[in-house]
Amino acid sequence: MGDTVIHLHKNTDPPAVTTLTVVPDPARTAPVPLWVRSGRAVKTAVTHETTKTTARAIARHTLYIAGGARITAKRTWDGRTASRYERMFRAAEAAGNYEVAAEWEERGQRFRAERHRRRMDLLHSPVDAAKGVLVGTGMGIGALVALGVVLAIANKDVTDVISPIMAVIEFIRLIITIVSVVWGPAITIGPFLALLALWAIGSKQQAAPAWALPDNVRNSEGEPITPSIVVKALRDLGVPALRNAIKEMGDAGASMLGPIRIAGCGVEVDVTLPSGVATNEVQGKRRKLAENLTRHEHEVFITIPEAARTVRLWIADSGALDEPIGPSPLVTDATMTANYKTGKAPWGQDLRGDAAELSAYQRHLLITGRSNQGKTAALRALALWLALDKSVQFWLADLKGVGDWAMFDGIADVLIEGPSDDHCIQATEMTEDAVSEMNRRIEARRADPTATFPPLIVLVDEAQKAFMCPAVDGTKRPYGGSKATSRYFMAVREIHNQGRAVDVLMWQGTQDPTDQNLPKLVREGAHTRASLVLGSESQAKMALGDKAVEDGAAPHLLRQGLDKGTLVVASDGIDMPKGQSSITVRTHFIDDEPAVEIAARAKAIRDGVTTLRVIERGEEREPLADIFDVMGDEERSLTQDIVKRLSVLSGDVYGGWSFVDLKRVLEAADVEPYKSHGRMNIRRDDVARALADRDTDGSTSAS
């Protein structure tokens, strides 16, 4: 039946009444079957945390007994057979240690010989035992009778002769009575005691699956690293040859491990891999190895030491790498000074907690990484330290232009700040001026081999902007790019090639290296290469070189945003363990305010440097017209003579020119030099025709 609803319409005259009967939907109002409610209750009960915890506890303690039985059986088998010697023999053989293998084989043979002798003795033992019982019984009865005779004489009672024998008989009867009383309960309780013993062994060894173990054992985040944990992690790495070799080793793989040493905020251990396992197979499983060690991926570092077939594992204490390191000595020690030639910059700490110090002496530098990860701070920390050596000169271009390098006003001879193409052009011209200074020093060194020069650091931050600058000069030569016509690229290459000999050094900071914004020849010209977090292994190889990455350097595995200021460094200017080609450094962060204070100390020891903010471009020349002028009335001229005459005409503009520069201008004007008698020449008529054509297309100028 449904519910009846009466509705009164007041707006009608007379008022009308409507009666409605509402019939409920059987599908909506039908009672829920009992089996459905029971199923829901069962599902809730099964998924309840208390239920799951109880089920795990029951399974755990049951499996402890099975695990204890397995461990006891294995121990018994090892004690009764030569299996232990066989395992140790196979382990030594797998490790290639044949002398130890021969020793274990000899021990096994000795064990078998002694076991055979014991078994042969057992064949004769029943007869020997029977003889011993008869002799012992006879001697015992004789002794008891003799004792009885002595008692009878002493007590003057002949019945005392058998008193000792009767006492022994009564004692035996008492023992039998006790055994008969205890035997029943012992038979009943004995199995329970045996199960309890097996449970104790299994519990001590945690002999249960991981899912059944307590939470504090299953989630053993940060547990101490022990040999057994390392071996188990390697065994479960998913490398079949490694797993099988560990199973065959008698010591369960312990012989692979060197001593576990405390190293800073973690531990370090060398692992000698068995034959058939390559080091890169372990390196490629870094994440799985870290998880097997109950660590995060960034807390385990795998490097290749000097020893063959060996990997070095550095395992951080859980969470230790998320803790900040202390302040820079530049901030805490106001008396600190620098020495370009013999000193080392206090850059940070390595993973072992030791001070990471970098030598800048005659080393070009490249730091790269993703944006906002600490690149400028790391580069600035080195420059601030070096600024405390008053002999060091700085030419600096900050192509970000937000004031990160403003404190170098009064320290740097040149300071360019800004992100525009014009600032990139100025940075390029600054670098070209450094090339001219380098050439001047080289000429002076040729004249006087004992000549010395103050160190000159040519520093370009955000150098990728200079490489990607689209501007073109008056001779149609691009400022950016990575070709032989690129002005910035070629200037950097020239400094890389010869600068260190006269202490003209190129320091660059870039973002996200590619072949376009960081050409191969430039990145390989740096002596010190450092990388913050990167996006891929290919970028890591660009930043640090193939060898460093193949040996374990992994800036692409650092964490974006969480590992700010952490650098992977490949350089001979920093101390690192023997055999390694890179080292991970957590750099000191120097904020703007302490950076200004350090810069003030650097200014105090200098003689008032006037910082040039804009590069003077000098006089503007028209190279093609100048070429025509210096040729005079000659129908043709040697290219070598033209270069010399141009240098005399304007040393500021043409002083650093070579045949390559001359050829570039001529090619832009469609003038082709030709060879005559083995020497390159230029026709005057070709240059005149190019000048006439230029008048219709616009002038050609260079500075």
Short mmCIF file of C-alpha atoms in Angstrom, two decimals, residues 57-487:
data_model
loop_
_atom_site.label_atom_id
_atom_site.label_comp_id
_atom_site.label_asym_id
_atom_site.label_seq_id
_atom_site.Cartn_x
_atom_site.Cartn_y
_atom_site.Cartn_z
CA ALA A 57 51.02 -11.36 14.40
CA ILE A 58 49.51 -14.86 14.21
CA ALA A 59 51.21 -15.56 10.89
CA ARG A 60 54.51 -14.13 12.13
CA HIS A 61 54.75 -16.27 15.27
CA THR A 62 53.67 -19.39 13.38
CA LEU A 63 56.30 -18.78 10.72
CA TYR A 64 58.93 -18.14 13.39
CA ILE A 65 58.60 -21.83 14.36
CA ALA A 66 58.97 -22.97 10.75
CA GLY A 67 61.93 -20.63 10.25
CA GLY A 68 63.55 -21.82 13.46
CA ALA A 69 63.16 -25.45 12.35
CA ARG A 70 64.75 -24.58 9.02
CA ILE A 71 67.68 -22.82 10.69
CA THR A 72 68.17 -25.68 13.19
CA ALA A 73 68.08 -28.27 10.41
CA LYS A 74 70.64 -26.31 8.40
CA ARG A 75 72.93 -25.96 11.42
CA THR A 76 72.62 -29.66 12.16
CA TRP A 77 73.32 -30.57 8.55
CA ASP A 78 76.35 -28.29 8.45
CA GLY A 79 77.67 -29.85 11.66
CA ARG A 80 77.21 -33.42 10.48
CA THR A 81 78.36 -33.05 6.87
CA ALA A 82 81.09 -31.33 4.86
CA SER A 83 78.66 -28.85 3.25
CA ARG A 84 80.19 -25.90 5.12
CA TYR A 85 83.62 -26.69 3.70
CA GLU A 86 82.12 -27.10 0.23
CA ARG A 87 80.47 -23.66 0.40
CA MET A 88 83.64 -21.96 1.59
CA PHE A 89 85.60 -23.73 -1.16
CA ARG A 90 83.16 -22.55 -3.86
CA ALA A 91 83.14 -19.00 -2.47
CA ALA A 92 86.93 -18.75 -2.58
CA GLU A 93 86.96 -20.27 -6.07
CA ALA A 94 84.28 -17.82 -7.28
CA ALA A 95 86.28 -14.93 -5.86
CA GLY A 96 89.37 -16.15 -7.73
CA ASN A 97 91.31 -16.81 -4.51
CA TYR A 98 92.64 -20.25 -5.37
CA GLU A 99 95.07 -20.49 -2.44
CA VAL A 100 92.21 -20.13 0.05
CA ALA A 101 90.13 -22.53 -2.05
CA ALA A 102 92.88 -25.16 -1.80
CA GLU A 103 93.06 -24.63 1.96
CA TRP A 104 89.29 -25.18 2.38
CA GLU A 105 89.46 -28.26 0.16
CA GLU A 106 92.18 -29.69 2.39
CA ARG A 107 90.11 -28.96 5.51
CA GLY A 108 87.15 -30.74 3.93
CA GLN A 109 89.26 -33.80 3.17
CA ARG A 110 90.54 -33.82 6.74
CA PHE A 111 86.96 -33.60 8.09
CA ARG A 112 85.87 -36.55 5.92
CA ALA A 113 88.83 -38.66 7.04
CA GLU A 114 88.08 -38.01 10.72
CA ARG A 115 84.39 -38.75 10.18
CA HIS A 116 85.28 -42.08 8.52
CA ARG A 117 87.52 -42.97 11.45
CA ARG A 118 84.71 -42.23 13.92
CA ARG A 119 82.29 -44.41 11.97
CA MET A 120 84.73 -47.31 11.90
CA ASP A 121 85.17 -46.95 15.64
CA LEU A 122 81.40 -47.29 16.08
CA LEU A 123 81.53 -50.76 14.51
CA HIS A 124 83.73 -52.04 17.33
CA SER A 125 82.11 -50.03 20.11
CA PRO A 126 79.35 -52.60 21.08
CA VAL A 127 81.93 -55.31 21.88
CA ASP A 128 84.15 -52.83 23.68
CA ALA A 129 81.14 -51.49 25.57
CA ALA A 130 80.05 -54.99 26.63
CA LYS A 131 83.54 -55.82 27.84
CA GLY A 132 83.65 -52.53 29.70
CA VAL A 133 80.26 -53.19 31.33
CA LEU A 134 81.28 -56.68 32.45
CA VAL A 135 84.61 -55.54 33.80
CA GLY A 136 83.06 -52.50 35.45
CA THR A 137 80.21 -54.49 36.97
CA GLY A 138 82.56 -57.11 38.34
CA MET A 139 84.88 -54.52 39.80
CA GLY A 140 81.90 -52.58 41.23
CA ILE A 141 80.39 -55.66 42.91
CA GLY A 142 83.78 -56.63 44.28
CA ALA A 143 84.27 -53.12 45.66
CA LEU A 144 80.80 -53.14 47.25
CA VAL A 145 81.40 -56.58 48.83
CA ALA A 146 84.76 -55.44 50.17
CA LEU A 147 83.06 -52.35 51.61
CA GLY A 148 80.39 -54.60 53.19
CA VAL A 149 83.05 -56.81 54.78
CA VAL A 150 84.71 -53.78 56.30
CA LEU A 151 81.31 -52.59 57.66
CA ALA A 152 80.53 -56.09 59.04
CA ILE A 153 83.86 -56.25 60.86
CA ALA A 154 83.38 -52.75 62.21
CA ASN A 155 79.80 -53.33 63.33
CA LYS A 156 80.33 -56.99 64.25
CA ASP A 157 77.23 -57.79 62.18
CA VAL A 158 77.55 -60.27 59.30
CA THR A 159 74.42 -58.89 57.54
CA ASP A 160 76.28 -55.63 56.80
CA VAL A 161 78.24 -57.46 54.12
CA ILE A 162 75.37 -56.93 51.64
CA SER A 163 74.36 -53.47 52.93
CA PRO A 164 76.30 -51.51 50.21
CA ILE A 165 74.79 -53.68 47.49
CA MET A 166 71.30 -53.16 48.88
CA ALA A 167 71.87 -49.39 49.07
CA VAL A 168 72.80 -49.32 45.37
CA ILE A 169 69.73 -51.39 44.52
CA GLU A 170 67.49 -48.99 46.48
CA PHE A 171 69.05 -46.01 44.69
CA ILE A 172 68.36 -47.59 41.31
CA ARG A 173 64.77 -48.27 42.34
CA LEU A 174 64.39 -44.61 43.39
CA ILE A 175 65.69 -43.42 40.03
CA ILE A 176 63.24 -45.69 38.23
CA THR A 177 60.40 -44.36 40.39
CA ILE A 178 61.33 -40.74 39.63
CA VAL A 179 61.60 -41.44 35.91
CA SER A 180 58.24 -43.22 35.85
CA VAL A 181 56.61 -40.21 37.56
CA VAL A 182 58.30 -37.56 35.36
CA TRP A 183 58.14 -39.44 32.05
CA GLY A 184 54.47 -38.86 31.39
CA PRO A 185 54.50 -35.06 31.88
CA ALA A 186 57.85 -34.85 30.04
CA ILE A 187 56.35 -36.61 27.02
CA THR A 188 53.45 -34.15 27.15
CA ILE A 189 55.46 -30.96 27.73
CA GLY A 190 58.52 -31.90 25.63
CA PRO A 191 57.03 -31.05 22.20
CA PHE A 192 55.88 -27.68 23.50
CA LEU A 193 59.38 -26.96 24.83
CA ALA A 194 60.83 -27.96 21.46
CA LEU A 195 58.43 -25.65 19.66
CA LEU A 196 59.32 -22.86 22.09
CA ALA A 197 63.02 -23.38 21.35
CA LEU A 198 62.37 -23.29 17.60
CA TRP A 199 60.24 -20.13 18.01
CA ALA A 200 63.05 -18.44 19.97
CA ILE A 201 65.56 -19.21 17.20
CA GLY A 202 63.20 -18.00 14.47
CA SER A 203 62.28 -14.87 16.40
CA LYS A 204 65.90 -13.95 16.98
CA GLN A 205 66.69 -14.35 13.27
CA GLN A 206 63.44 -12.64 12.14
CA ALA A 207 62.74 -15.78 10.09
CA ALA A 208 59.42 -14.64 8.62
CA PRO A 209 58.35 -12.90 5.39
CA ALA A 210 58.63 -9.11 5.37
CA TRP A 211 54.85 -8.64 5.21
CA ALA A 212 54.43 -10.49 8.51
CA LEU A 213 57.10 -8.61 10.46
CA PRO A 214 56.23 -5.81 12.90
CA ASP A 215 56.00 -2.25 11.58
CA ASN A 216 59.17 -1.17 13.37
CA VAL A 217 61.07 -3.94 11.54
CA ARG A 218 59.37 -3.68 8.14
CA ASN A 219 59.76 0.11 8.09
CA SER A 220 63.34 0.05 9.29
CA GLU A 221 64.10 3.47 7.80
CA GLY A 222 67.62 4.44 8.59
CA GLU A 223 68.68 1.19 10.27
CA PRO A 224 72.46 0.79 10.69
CA ILE A 225 74.30 -0.65 7.73
CA THR A 226 75.75 -4.09 8.52
CA PRO A 227 77.54 -6.62 6.27
CA SER A 228 74.50 -8.86 6.16
CA ILE A 229 72.26 -5.97 5.06
CA VAL A 230 74.68 -4.99 2.27
CA VAL A 231 75.03 -8.57 1.02
CA LYS A 232 71.26 -9.11 1.08
CA ALA A 233 70.74 -5.85 -0.82
CA LEU A 234 73.22 -6.99 -3.48
CA ARG A 235 71.73 -10.47 -3.63
CA ASP A 236 68.24 -9.04 -4.28
CA LEU A 237 69.47 -6.57 -6.88
CA GLY A 238 68.15 -8.58 -9.80
CA VAL A 239 71.54 -9.52 -11.29
CA PRO A 240 71.40 -13.33 -11.78
CA ALA A 241 75.16 -13.88 -11.87
CA LEU A 242 75.60 -11.91 -8.64
CA ARG A 243 72.74 -13.70 -6.90
CA ASN A 244 74.03 -17.16 -7.87
CA ALA A 245 77.59 -16.32 -6.84
CA ILE A 246 76.44 -15.16 -3.40
CA LYS A 247 74.40 -18.35 -2.93
CA GLU A 248 77.47 -20.46 -3.74
CA MET A 249 79.73 -18.60 -1.33
CA GLY A 250 80.25 -20.42 1.93
CA ASP A 251 80.27 -17.18 3.91
CA ALA A 252 77.03 -16.02 2.22
CA GLY A 253 78.88 -13.25 0.37
CA ALA A 254 80.71 -11.63 3.29
CA SER A 255 84.06 -12.11 1.56
CA MET A 256 82.99 -9.59 -1.11
CA LEU A 257 82.91 -6.73 1.38
CA GLY A 258 85.76 -4.63 2.63
CA PRO A 259 85.59 -2.92 6.03
CA ILE A 260 82.52 -0.72 6.55
CA ARG A 261 83.98 2.70 7.39
CA ILE A 262 82.26 5.72 8.89
CA ALA A 263 82.48 8.48 6.27
CA GLY A 264 80.92 11.78 7.30
CA CYS A 265 77.15 11.53 7.59
CA GLY A 266 77.15 7.94 6.33
CA VAL A 267 79.26 4.85 5.80
CA GLU A 268 81.45 3.63 2.95
CA VAL A 269 82.24 0.10 1.84
CA ASP A 270 84.12 -1.38 -1.12
CA VAL A 271 82.48 -4.39 -2.77
CA THR A 272 84.62 -6.76 -4.85
CA LEU A 273 82.25 -8.28 -7.38
CA PRO A 274 82.48 -11.98 -8.27
CA SER A 275 83.63 -13.07 -11.69
CA GLY A 276 80.98 -12.56 -14.36
CA VAL A 277 79.46 -9.42 -12.79
CA ALA A 278 80.32 -6.03 -14.31
CA THR A 279 80.47 -2.83 -12.29
CA ASN A 280 78.00 -1.08 -14.58
CA GLU A 281 75.40 -3.75 -13.80
CA VAL A 282 75.44 -2.58 -10.18
CA GLN A 283 75.62 1.12 -11.12
CA GLY A 284 72.54 0.78 -13.28
CA LYS A 285 70.53 -0.55 -10.31
CA ARG A 286 71.13 2.42 -7.99
CA ARG A 287 67.49 2.99 -7.08
CA LYS A 288 66.82 -0.69 -6.36
CA LEU A 289 70.01 -0.97 -4.31
CA ALA A 290 69.04 2.09 -2.27
CA GLU A 291 65.58 0.69 -1.57
CA ASN A 292 67.08 -2.66 -0.60
CA LEU A 293 69.23 -0.75 1.90
CA THR A 294 66.10 1.07 3.20
CA ARG A 295 67.38 4.36 1.81
CA HIS A 296 66.20 6.86 -0.79
CA GLU A 297 67.96 6.91 -4.14
CA HIS A 298 69.75 10.19 -3.42
CA GLU A 299 71.21 8.70 -0.22
CA VAL A 300 73.28 6.04 -2.01
CA PHE A 301 76.23 6.86 -4.27
CA ILE A 302 78.03 4.24 -6.39
CA THR A 303 81.52 5.04 -7.68
CA ILE A 304 84.32 3.03 -9.27
CA PRO A 305 87.57 3.04 -7.22
CA GLU A 306 91.01 2.15 -8.48
CA ALA A 307 90.77 -1.57 -7.68
CA ALA A 308 89.54 -3.79 -10.51
CA ARG A 309 86.04 -5.30 -10.45
CA THR A 310 85.12 -3.18 -7.44
CA VAL A 311 82.35 -0.71 -6.66
CA ARG A 312 82.45 1.75 -3.77
CA LEU A 313 79.15 2.33 -1.98
CA TRP A 314 78.58 5.45 0.09
CA ILE A 315 75.37 5.13 2.09
CA ALA A 316 74.06 8.18 3.94
CA ASP A 317 72.42 8.10 7.32
CA SER A 318 68.70 8.39 6.69
CA GLY A 319 67.75 12.05 6.25
CA ALA A 320 71.29 13.33 6.82
CA LEU A 321 71.59 14.89 3.37
CA ASP A 322 68.52 17.04 4.05
CA GLU A 323 70.30 18.75 6.93
CA PRO A 324 72.16 22.01 6.06
CA ILE A 325 75.93 22.23 6.43
CA GLY A 326 77.61 24.96 8.43
CA PRO A 327 78.40 28.50 7.24
CA SER A 328 81.34 29.27 4.99
CA PRO A 329 84.71 30.04 6.64
CA LEU A 330 84.63 33.23 4.56
CA VAL A 331 81.72 34.34 6.75
CA THR A 332 82.96 33.08 10.11
CA ASP A 333 86.63 34.06 9.75
CA ALA A 334 87.05 37.78 9.08
CA THR A 335 90.84 37.39 8.89
CA MET A 336 90.83 34.87 6.04
CA THR A 337 92.91 35.75 2.99
CA ALA A 338 93.41 34.06 -0.37
CA ASN A 339 96.37 33.05 -2.50
CA TYR A 340 95.71 32.43 -6.17
CA LYS A 341 98.75 30.24 -6.70
CA THR A 342 98.99 28.14 -3.53
CA GLY A 343 95.64 28.51 -1.79
CA LYS A 344 92.37 26.63 -2.08
CA ALA A 345 88.87 28.08 -1.84
CA PRO A 346 86.69 26.72 1.01
CA TRP A 347 83.83 25.65 -1.21
CA GLY A 348 81.85 23.28 1.03
CA GLN A 349 81.90 19.70 2.31
CA ASP A 350 82.07 16.36 0.56
CA LEU A 351 79.76 13.51 1.51
CA ARG A 352 82.26 12.25 4.07
CA GLY A 353 82.00 15.54 5.93
CA ASP A 354 85.52 16.64 5.01
CA ALA A 355 86.18 20.18 3.81
CA ALA A 356 85.98 20.44 0.01
CA GLU A 357 88.56 22.98 -1.15
CA LEU A 358 89.18 23.94 -4.77
CA SER A 359 92.37 25.29 -6.33
CA ALA A 360 91.76 27.96 -8.97
CA TYR A 361 95.38 28.16 -10.13
CA GLN A 362 95.52 28.17 -13.95
CA ARG A 363 92.21 26.33 -14.27
CA HIS A 364 89.33 27.34 -16.51
CA LEU A 365 85.98 26.76 -14.79
CA LEU A 366 82.51 25.72 -15.94
CA ILE A 367 79.48 25.39 -13.67
CA THR A 368 76.15 24.30 -15.11
CA GLY A 369 72.77 23.11 -13.88
CA ARG A 370 69.09 23.87 -13.91
CA SER A 371 67.76 27.30 -13.06
CA ASN A 372 67.46 28.37 -9.41
CA GLN A 373 69.57 25.52 -8.03
CA GLY A 374 72.51 27.55 -6.64
CA LYS A 375 74.77 27.99 -9.66
CA THR A 376 75.39 31.72 -9.16
CA ALA A 377 75.89 31.24 -5.41
CA ALA A 378 78.50 28.50 -5.98
CA LEU A 379 80.33 30.58 -8.60
CA ARG A 380 80.18 33.72 -6.47
CA ALA A 381 81.59 31.91 -3.41
CA LEU A 382 84.74 31.06 -5.40
CA ALA A 383 85.05 34.59 -6.76
CA LEU A 384 84.61 36.14 -3.28
CA TRP A 385 87.42 34.01 -1.91
CA LEU A 386 89.72 34.83 -4.82
CA ALA A 387 88.90 38.53 -4.44
CA LEU A 388 90.75 38.41 -1.10
CA ASP A 389 93.96 38.10 -3.14
CA LYS A 390 94.55 41.68 -4.22
CA SER A 391 96.69 40.63 -7.20
CA VAL A 392 93.72 39.00 -8.94
CA GLN A 393 91.84 41.05 -11.54
CA PHE A 394 88.21 40.47 -12.50
CA TRP A 395 86.39 41.20 -15.74
CA LEU A 396 82.80 40.23 -15.02
CA ALA A 397 79.60 39.98 -17.06
CA ASP A 398 76.34 39.12 -15.27
CA LEU A 399 73.85 38.39 -18.05
CA LYS A 400 71.04 37.87 -15.56
CA GLY A 401 71.39 41.41 -14.28
CA VAL A 402 69.45 41.25 -11.00
CA GLY A 403 72.26 42.42 -8.72
CA ASP A 404 73.81 39.06 -7.77
CA TRP A 405 77.25 40.49 -8.57
CA ALA A 406 76.68 44.12 -7.57
CA MET A 407 79.12 43.83 -4.63
CA PHE A 408 81.98 43.45 -7.16
CA ASP A 409 81.66 47.12 -8.05
CA GLY A 410 85.00 48.41 -6.80
CA ILE A 411 86.65 44.98 -7.16
CA ALA A 412 86.15 44.12 -10.83
CA ASP A 413 87.81 46.26 -13.49
CA VAL A 414 84.83 45.56 -15.75
CA LEU A 415 81.28 44.85 -14.56
CA ILE A 416 78.46 44.31 -17.07
CA GLU A 417 74.99 43.66 -15.69
CA GLY A 418 71.91 43.03 -17.79
CA PRO A 419 70.10 40.42 -19.90
CA SER A 420 69.63 42.28 -23.20
CA ASP A 421 71.36 41.58 -26.51
CA ASP A 422 73.38 44.74 -26.01
CA HIS A 423 74.72 43.36 -22.72
CA CYS A 424 75.58 40.10 -24.52
CA ILE A 425 77.43 42.13 -27.15
CA GLN A 426 79.36 43.94 -24.41
CA ALA A 427 80.19 40.60 -22.75
CA THR A 428 81.48 39.32 -26.09
CA GLU A 429 83.64 42.41 -26.60
CA MET A 430 84.94 42.08 -23.04
CA THR A 431 85.97 38.49 -23.81
CA GLU A 432 87.63 39.59 -27.05
CA ASP A 433 89.52 42.26 -25.12
CA ALA A 434 90.70 39.47 -22.82
CA VAL A 435 92.00 37.65 -25.89
CA SER A 436 93.94 40.77 -26.87
CA GLU A 437 95.34 41.02 -23.34
CA MET A 438 96.29 37.35 -23.52
CA ASN A 439 98.10 37.88 -26.82
CA ARG A 440 99.91 40.91 -25.36
CA ARG A 441 101.09 38.81 -22.42
CA ILE A 442 102.22 36.02 -24.72
CA GLU A 443 104.28 38.47 -26.78
CA ALA A 444 105.76 39.92 -23.59
CA ARG A 445 106.62 36.40 -22.37
CA ARG A 446 108.40 35.68 -25.64
CA ALA A 447 110.47 38.82 -25.21
CA ASP A 448 111.15 38.08 -21.54
CA PRO A 449 110.61 34.45 -20.42
CA THR A 450 110.72 35.55 -16.77
CA ALA A 451 107.82 38.01 -17.15
CA THR A 452 104.92 37.50 -14.76
CA PHE A 453 101.38 38.85 -14.93
CA PRO A 454 98.55 39.38 -12.44
CA PRO A 455 95.83 36.70 -12.73
CA LEU A 456 92.85 37.82 -14.82
CA ILE A 457 89.51 36.08 -14.24
CA VAL A 458 87.10 36.60 -17.15
CA LEU A 459 83.77 35.59 -15.59
CA VAL A 460 80.49 35.31 -17.52
CA ASP A 461 77.42 34.26 -15.54
CA GLU A 462 74.45 32.97 -17.58
CA ALA A 463 76.85 32.42 -20.48
CA GLN A 464 74.18 30.54 -22.43
CA LYS A 465 72.72 33.95 -23.32
CA ALA A 466 75.98 34.94 -24.99
CA PHE A 467 76.03 31.70 -26.99
CA MET A 468 72.39 32.17 -28.01
CA CYS A 469 72.63 35.89 -28.80
CA PRO A 470 71.09 36.50 -32.26
CA ALA A 471 72.84 39.85 -32.89
CA VAL A 472 75.14 40.21 -35.90
CA ASP A 473 77.93 42.78 -36.29
CA GLY A 474 78.57 45.04 -39.24
CA THR A 475 80.50 42.34 -41.10
CA LYS A 476 77.56 39.94 -40.74
CA ARG A 477 79.49 37.95 -38.16
CA PRO A 478 77.21 36.64 -35.36
CA TYR A 479 77.98 37.37 -31.74
CA GLY A 480 76.37 34.09 -30.61
CA GLY A 481 76.41 30.62 -32.06
CA SER A 482 78.91 27.78 -32.09
CA LYS A 483 80.48 28.09 -35.53
CA ALA A 484 83.92 29.38 -36.46
CA THR A 485 82.33 32.75 -37.24
CA SER A 486 80.80 33.16 -33.76
CA ARG A 487 82.61 35.96 -31.97
#
